[in-house]
PDB file of C-alpha atoms in Angstrom:
ATOM      1  CA  MET F   1     116.490  78.458 105.483  1.00 35.00           C
ATOM      2  CA  ALA F   2     117.163  81.119 108.074  1.00 38.00           C
ATOM      3  CA  ASP F   3     118.755  80.270 111.387  1.00 35.00           C
ATOM      4  CA  ALA F   4     118.979  82.149 114.693  1.00 35.00           C
ATOM      5  CA  GLN F   5     122.501  83.383 114.001  1.00 35.00           C
ATOM      6  CA  HIS F   6     121.731  84.683 110.490  1.00 36.00           C
ATOM      7  CA  PRO F   7     118.002  85.426 110.350  1.00 37.00           C
ATOM      8  CA  ARG F   8     118.190  86.817 106.788  1.00 42.00           C
ATOM      9  CA  ALA F   9     120.018  83.882 105.240  1.00 43.00           C
ATOM     10  CA  GLY F  10     118.041  82.426 102.343  1.00 46.00           C
ATOM     11  CA  LYS F  11     114.984  84.678 102.665  1.00 49.00           C
ATOM     12  CA  ALA F  12     114.627  87.257  99.927  1.00 47.00           C
ATOM     13  CA  GLU F  13     111.783  88.956 101.827  1.00 47.00           C
ATOM     14  CA  SER F  14     114.060  89.673 104.774  1.00 49.00           C
ATOM     15  CA  TYR F  15     116.392  91.907 102.719  1.00 54.00           C
ATOM     16  CA  GLY F  16     114.804  95.344 102.957  1.00 60.00           C
ATOM     17  CA  GLY F  17     113.881  96.635  99.499  1.00 64.00           C
ATOM     18  CA  TRP F  18     114.721  93.365  97.722  1.00 68.00           C
ATOM     19  CA  GLN F  19     111.200  91.906  97.627  1.00 70.00           C
ATOM     20  CA  GLY F  20     110.366  90.843  94.086  1.00 78.00           C
ATOM     21  CA  ILE F  21     113.984  91.207  92.952  1.00 84.00           C
ATOM     22  CA  LEU F  22     115.712  88.250  94.590  1.00 86.00           C
ATOM     23  CA  ASP F  23     114.588  84.712  93.776  1.00 85.00           C
ATOM     24  CA  ASP F  24     113.496  82.347  96.530  1.00 86.00           C
ATOM     25  CA  GLY F  25     116.549  81.098  98.390  1.00 86.00           C
ATOM     26  CA  GLU F  26     118.871  83.617  96.733  1.00 88.00           C
ATOM     27  CA  ARG F  27     121.179  85.299  99.204  1.00 88.00           C
ATOM     28  CA  ILE F  28     123.274  88.426  99.087  1.00 90.00           C
ATOM     29  CA  LEU F  29     127.004  87.757  99.458  1.00 92.00           C
ATOM     30  CA  TRP F  30     128.372  91.273  99.021  1.00 93.00           C
ATOM     31  CA  GLN F  31     127.170  94.841  98.493  1.00 93.00           C
ATOM     32  CA  GLY F  32     129.161  97.963  97.759  1.00 93.00           C
ATOM     33  CA  GLN F  33     129.556 101.175  95.819  1.00 93.00           C
ATOM     34  CA  PRO F  34     132.241 102.231  93.371  1.00 95.00           C
ATOM     35  CA  ASP F  35     134.909 104.778  94.138  1.00 92.00           C
ATOM     36  CA  ARG F  36     133.471 108.220  93.351  1.00 90.00           C
ATOM     37  CA  ARG F  37     136.643 110.116  92.465  1.00 90.00           C
ATOM     38  CA  VAL F  38     136.867 111.997  89.177  1.00 86.00           C
ATOM     39  CA  ARG F  39     139.216 110.141  86.847  1.00 82.00           C
ATOM     40  CA  PHE F  40     140.863 111.100  83.595  1.00 78.00           C
ATOM     41  CA  GLU F  41     141.112 108.030  81.387  1.00 76.00           C
ATOM     42  CA  PRO F  42     143.296 107.865  78.237  1.00 75.00           C
ATOM     43  CA  GLY F  43     140.303 108.154  75.874  1.00 77.00           C
ATOM     44  CA  ASP F  44     138.885 111.196  77.662  1.00 75.00           C
ATOM     45  CA  LEU F  45     141.182 113.646  75.894  1.00 76.00           C
ATOM     46  CA  SER F  46     139.828 112.763  72.450  1.00 81.00           C
ATOM     47  CA  LYS F  47     136.261 113.073  73.765  1.00 83.00           C
ATOM     48  CA  ALA F  48     137.019 116.443  75.372  1.00 84.00           C
ATOM     49  CA  PHE F  49     138.801 117.964  72.346  1.00 84.00           C
ATOM     50  CA  PRO F  50     135.615 119.275  70.628  1.00 87.00           C
ATOM     51  CA  GLY F  51     134.740 121.007  73.897  1.00 89.00           C
ATOM     52  CA  LEU F  52     138.150 122.663  73.998  1.00 89.00           C
ATOM     53  CA  PHE F  53     137.574 123.907  70.456  1.00 89.00           C
ATOM     54  CA  PHE F  54     134.157 125.324  71.437  1.00 88.00           C
ATOM     55  CA  VAL F  55     135.609 127.084  74.493  1.00 92.00           C
ATOM     56  CA  CYS F  56     138.485 128.655  72.546  1.00 92.00           C
ATOM     57  CA  PHE F  57     136.279 129.697  69.641  1.00 90.00           C
ATOM     58  CA  SER F  58     133.601 131.197  71.880  1.00 91.00           C
ATOM     59  CA  LEU F  59     136.179 133.163  73.898  1.00 92.00           C
ATOM     60  CA  PHE F  60     137.667 134.489  70.647  1.00 92.00           C
ATOM     61  CA  TRP F  61     134.160 135.348  69.405  1.00 88.00           C
ATOM     62  CA  MET F  62     133.242 137.118  72.615  1.00 91.00           C
ATOM     63  CA  TYR F  63     136.480 139.120  72.664  1.00 91.00           C
ATOM     64  CA  GLN F  64     136.103 140.234  69.036  1.00 89.00           C
ATOM     65  CA  ALA F  65     132.362 140.927  69.367  1.00 89.00           C
ATOM     66  CA  ALA F  66     132.875 142.948  72.562  1.00 89.00           C
ATOM     67  CA  GLN F  67     134.742 145.537  70.504  1.00 88.00           C
ATOM     68  CA  ALA F  68     131.536 146.184  68.574  1.00 87.00           C
ATOM     69  CA  SER F  69     128.905 145.680  71.271  1.00 85.00           C
ATOM     70  CA  ILE F  70     128.814 144.069  74.694  1.00 85.00           C
ATOM     71  CA  ALA F  71     125.302 142.771  74.026  1.00 83.00           C
ATOM     72  CA  PHE F  72     126.475 141.111  70.799  1.00 81.00           C
ATOM     73  CA  SER F  73     129.373 139.443  72.611  1.00 84.00           C
ATOM     74  CA  LEU F  74     126.995 137.843  75.118  1.00 86.00           C
ATOM     75  CA  PHE F  75     125.725 135.622  72.307  1.00 84.00           C
ATOM     76  CA  GLY F  76     129.012 133.740  72.692  1.00 86.00           C
ATOM     77  CA  LEU F  77     128.080 132.674  76.253  1.00 90.00           C
ATOM     78  CA  PHE F  78     125.788 130.004  74.833  1.00 89.00           C
ATOM     79  CA  PHE F  79     128.694 128.420  72.954  1.00 89.00           C
ATOM     80  CA  LEU F  80     131.024 128.881  75.917  1.00 92.00           C
ATOM     81  CA  PHE F  81     128.674 126.860  78.152  1.00 92.00           C
ATOM     82  CA  ILE F  82     128.316 124.148  75.497  1.00 91.00           C
ATOM     83  CA  GLY F  83     132.095 123.952  75.225  1.00 91.00           C
ATOM     84  CA  ILE F  84     132.644 123.768  78.981  1.00 92.00           C
ATOM     85  CA  ARG F  85     130.042 121.003  79.209  1.00 90.00           C
ATOM     86  CA  GLN F  86     131.717 119.011  76.420  1.00 89.00           C
ATOM     87  CA  LEU F  87     135.137 119.610  77.936  1.00 88.00           C
ATOM     88  CA  LEU F  88     134.209 118.354  81.421  1.00 86.00           C
ATOM     89  CA  LYS F  89     131.631 115.679  80.579  1.00 87.00           C
ATOM     90  CA  PRO F  90     134.082 112.796  79.861  1.00 86.00           C
ATOM     91  CA  ALA F  91     135.527 113.028  83.382  1.00 83.00           C
ATOM     92  CA  ILE F  92     132.635 114.396  85.464  1.00 88.00           C
ATOM     93  CA  MET F  93     129.699 112.348  84.121  1.00 89.00           C
ATOM     94  CA  PRO F  94     131.179 108.872  84.798  1.00 88.00           C
ATOM     95  CA  ALA F  95     132.089 109.984  88.347  1.00 90.00           C
ATOM     96  CA  TYR F  96     128.543 111.243  88.869  1.00 92.00           C
ATOM     97  CA  ILE F  97     127.062 107.968  87.570  1.00 91.00           C
ATOM     98  CA  ARG F  98     129.373 106.001  89.897  1.00 92.00           C
ATOM     99  CA  SER F  99     128.193 108.127  92.830  1.00 92.00           C
ATOM    100  CA  ARG F 100     124.618 107.061  92.011  1.00 93.00           C
ATOM    101  CA  SER F 101     125.457 103.332  91.512  1.00 93.00           C
ATOM    102  CA  TRP F 102     125.242 100.359  93.864  1.00 93.00           C
ATOM    103  CA  TYR F 103     126.572  96.853  93.351  1.00 94.00           C
ATOM    104  CA  THR F 104     125.253  93.586  94.747  1.00 94.00           C
ATOM    105  CA  LEU F 105     126.615  90.069  94.370  1.00 94.00           C
ATOM    106  CA  THR F 106     124.262  87.222  95.180  1.00 92.00           C
ATOM    107  CA  ASP F 107     124.925  83.519  95.063  1.00 91.00           C
ATOM    108  CA  ARG F 108     123.480  83.518  91.511  1.00 92.00           C
ATOM    109  CA  ARG F 109     124.157  86.867  89.846  1.00 93.00           C
ATOM    110  CA  ALA F 110     125.764  90.283  89.865  1.00 93.00           C
ATOM    111  CA  ILE F 111     123.387  93.229  90.106  1.00 94.00           C
ATOM    112  CA  VAL F 112     124.159  96.834  89.124  1.00 93.00           C
ATOM    113  CA  ALA F 113     121.653  99.437  90.295  1.00 92.00           C
ATOM    114  CA  THR F 114     121.702 103.098  89.290  1.00 91.00           C
ATOM    115  CA  ASP F 115     119.452 105.991  90.245  1.00 91.00           C
ATOM    116  CA  ILE F 116     120.144 108.972  88.016  1.00 90.00           C
ATOM    117  CA  PRO F 117     117.807 111.977  87.885  1.00 91.00           C
ATOM    118  CA  VAL F 118     115.922 112.290  84.587  1.00 89.00           C
ATOM    119  CA  ARG F 119     117.033 108.784  83.502  1.00 89.00           C
ATOM    120  CA  GLY F 120     115.415 107.185  86.557  1.00 88.00           C
ATOM    121  CA  ARG F 121     116.176 103.972  88.393  1.00 89.00           C
ATOM    122  CA  ARG F 122     117.731 101.062  86.568  1.00 91.00           C
ATOM    123  CA  LEU F 123     118.516  97.568  87.782  1.00 91.00           C
ATOM    124  CA  VAL F 124     120.539  95.229  85.571  1.00 91.00           C
ATOM    125  CA  SER F 125     121.483  91.718  86.617  1.00 91.00           C
ATOM    126  CA  TYR F 126     124.109  89.469  85.087  1.00 93.00           C
ATOM    127  CA  PRO F 127     123.919  85.727  85.795  1.00 92.00           C
ATOM    128  CA  ILE F 128     127.092  84.160  87.174  1.00 92.00           C
ATOM    129  CA  ASP F 129     127.817  80.533  86.308  1.00 90.00           C
ATOM    130  CA  SER F 130     130.834  78.389  85.489  1.00 89.00           C
ATOM    131  CA  THR F 131     130.986  79.703  81.897  1.00 91.00           C
ATOM    132  CA  THR F 132     130.773  83.428  82.694  1.00 91.00           C
ATOM    133  CA  PRO F 133     134.008  85.181  81.691  1.00 92.00           C
ATOM    134  CA  ILE F 134     135.460  87.126  84.623  1.00 91.00           C
ATOM    135  CA  GLU F 135     138.246  89.700  84.357  1.00 91.00           C
ATOM    136  CA  LEU F 136     140.031  91.633  87.089  1.00 91.00           C
ATOM    137  CA  VAL F 137     140.998  95.013  85.649  1.00 90.00           C
ATOM    138  CA  ALA F 138     143.941  96.706  87.354  1.00 90.00           C
ATOM    139  CA  GLY F 139     143.279 100.161  88.699  1.00 87.00           C
ATOM    140  CA  ASP F 140     143.147 102.231  91.833  1.00 88.00           C
ATOM    141  CA  PRO F 141     140.922 100.599  92.993  1.00 92.00           C
ATOM    142  CA  PRO F 142     140.504  97.645  90.599  1.00 93.00           C
ATOM    143  CA  SER F 143     137.361  96.697  88.667  1.00 92.00           C
ATOM    144  CA  ILE F 144     135.761  93.350  87.836  1.00 93.00           C
ATOM    145  CA  ARG F 145     134.206  92.687  84.436  1.00 92.00           C
ATOM    146  CA  PHE F 146     131.879  89.775  83.882  1.00 88.00           C
ATOM    147  CA  GLY F 147     130.215  88.521  80.746  1.00 78.00           C
ATOM    148  CA  GLY F 148     132.828  89.983  78.405  1.00 74.00           C
ATOM    149  CA  SER F 149     131.242  93.449  78.235  1.00 76.00           C
ATOM    150  CA  ASP F 150     132.575  96.800  79.444  1.00 74.00           C
ATOM    151  CA  ASP F 151     129.082  97.633  80.721  1.00 79.00           C
ATOM    152  CA  ALA F 152     128.831  94.439  82.791  1.00 87.00           C
ATOM    153  CA  ALA F 153     131.196  95.390  85.579  1.00 90.00           C
ATOM    154  CA  PHE F 154     131.724  96.373  89.162  1.00 94.00           C
ATOM    155  CA  THR F 155     133.982  99.361  88.470  1.00 92.00           C
ATOM    156  CA  PHE F 156     136.547 100.806  90.883  1.00 94.00           C
ATOM    157  CA  ILE F 157     135.642  98.748  93.959  1.00 95.00           C
ATOM    158  CA  PRO F 158     138.051  98.700  96.912  1.00 93.00           C
ATOM    159  CA  GLU F 159     137.176  95.075  97.768  1.00 92.00           C
ATOM    160  CA  ALA F 160     137.785  93.738  94.244  1.00 92.00           C
ATOM    161  CA  GLU F 161     139.954  90.799  95.348  1.00 93.00           C
ATOM    162  CA  LYS F 162     137.352  89.675  97.896  1.00 93.00           C
ATOM    163  CA  VAL F 163     134.528  89.996  95.354  1.00 93.00           C
ATOM    164  CA  LEU F 164     136.567  88.144  92.726  1.00 93.00           C
ATOM    165  CA  ALA F 165     137.116  85.299  95.197  1.00 92.00           C
ATOM    166  CA  LEU F 166     133.352  85.165  95.866  1.00 93.00           C
ATOM    167  CA  ILE F 167     132.593  85.071  92.120  1.00 92.00           C
ATOM    168  CA  ARG F 168     135.149  82.304  91.557  1.00 93.00           C
ATOM    169  CA  GLY F 169     133.519  80.402  94.432  1.00 92.00           C
ATOM    170  CA  ILE F 170     130.099  80.798  92.791  1.00 92.00           C
ATOM    171  CA  GLN F 171     131.553  79.486  89.521  1.00 91.00           C
ATOM    172  CA  ARG F 172     132.989  76.422  91.292  1.00 91.00           C
ATOM    173  CA  GLY F 173     129.798  75.882  93.289  1.00 86.00           C
ATOM    174  CA  GLU F 174     131.640  76.595  96.533  1.00 83.00           C
ATOM    175  CA  LEU F 175     129.598  79.195  98.360  1.00 76.00           C
ATOM    176  CA  PRO F 176     130.962  80.676 101.578  1.00 70.00           C
ATOM    177  CA  GLU F 177     129.588  79.460 104.887  1.00 65.00           C
ATOM    178  CA  GLN F 178     126.950  81.735 106.341  1.00 56.00           C
ATOM    179  CA  GLU F 179     129.292  83.048 109.052  1.00 49.00           C
ATOM    180  CA  ASP F 180     131.856  83.988 106.367  1.00 50.00           C
ATOM    181  CA  TRP F 181     129.631  86.138 104.158  1.00 50.00           C
ATOM    182  CA  ASN F 182     129.013  89.812 104.733  1.00 52.00           C
ATOM    183  CA  PRO F 183     125.940  91.281 103.049  1.00 50.00           C
TER     184      PRO F 183
END
C-alpha cells in the first residue's frame, strides 16, 4: 500500500509506462542501463576473421581490376562493405544493443527491455526466487547473470554490487525498507 512518503510504493499503476506489466503489489527496486562502450571480447577476433578476409580479398580484387577498368573494379565495393560489416559487427552490434537496453529489478523478477529498430520492442522477465542461480561476472563494470544463461543478465552495470545485494535480499525474503530502495 502506498504511503505519503512513497506514493508509488506497491502500486503498479503509479509507475509510468508499467501498467499491465507489473503485478499487483509488485514494486520496482532498481532501474538502470548497461555501459554503452564498445568492447572487444576474446571471442570477437574469431567472429571478425571472415570479415578481415573479405576486406583483404576485395581490396586485392579492386586493385587488380582497376588495371583493366575502373568500372569493373567498383564491383569489389559490394564485397568491401560486406567485409567491413563482418569485421566490425562483433564489437559494434553488442554496444548498440546495450545502448538500446534497460534493466529493471522488482521484488519478484528481473526485467530486460530492448528497443531495437527493425526488431522492435522486447521485454523479457526472469523470476527471482531462492533457487535462482546468481553469478557476479567480473568486468569493468561487472555483470550479473541469473538463471544460468548468458542471455539472462544485467550486463556491464556500474551498480552491480548494489543490485546483487538486492537480488540476494529477494532470495532470502528480506526486501529493503521503502526508504532504502531507489527506483
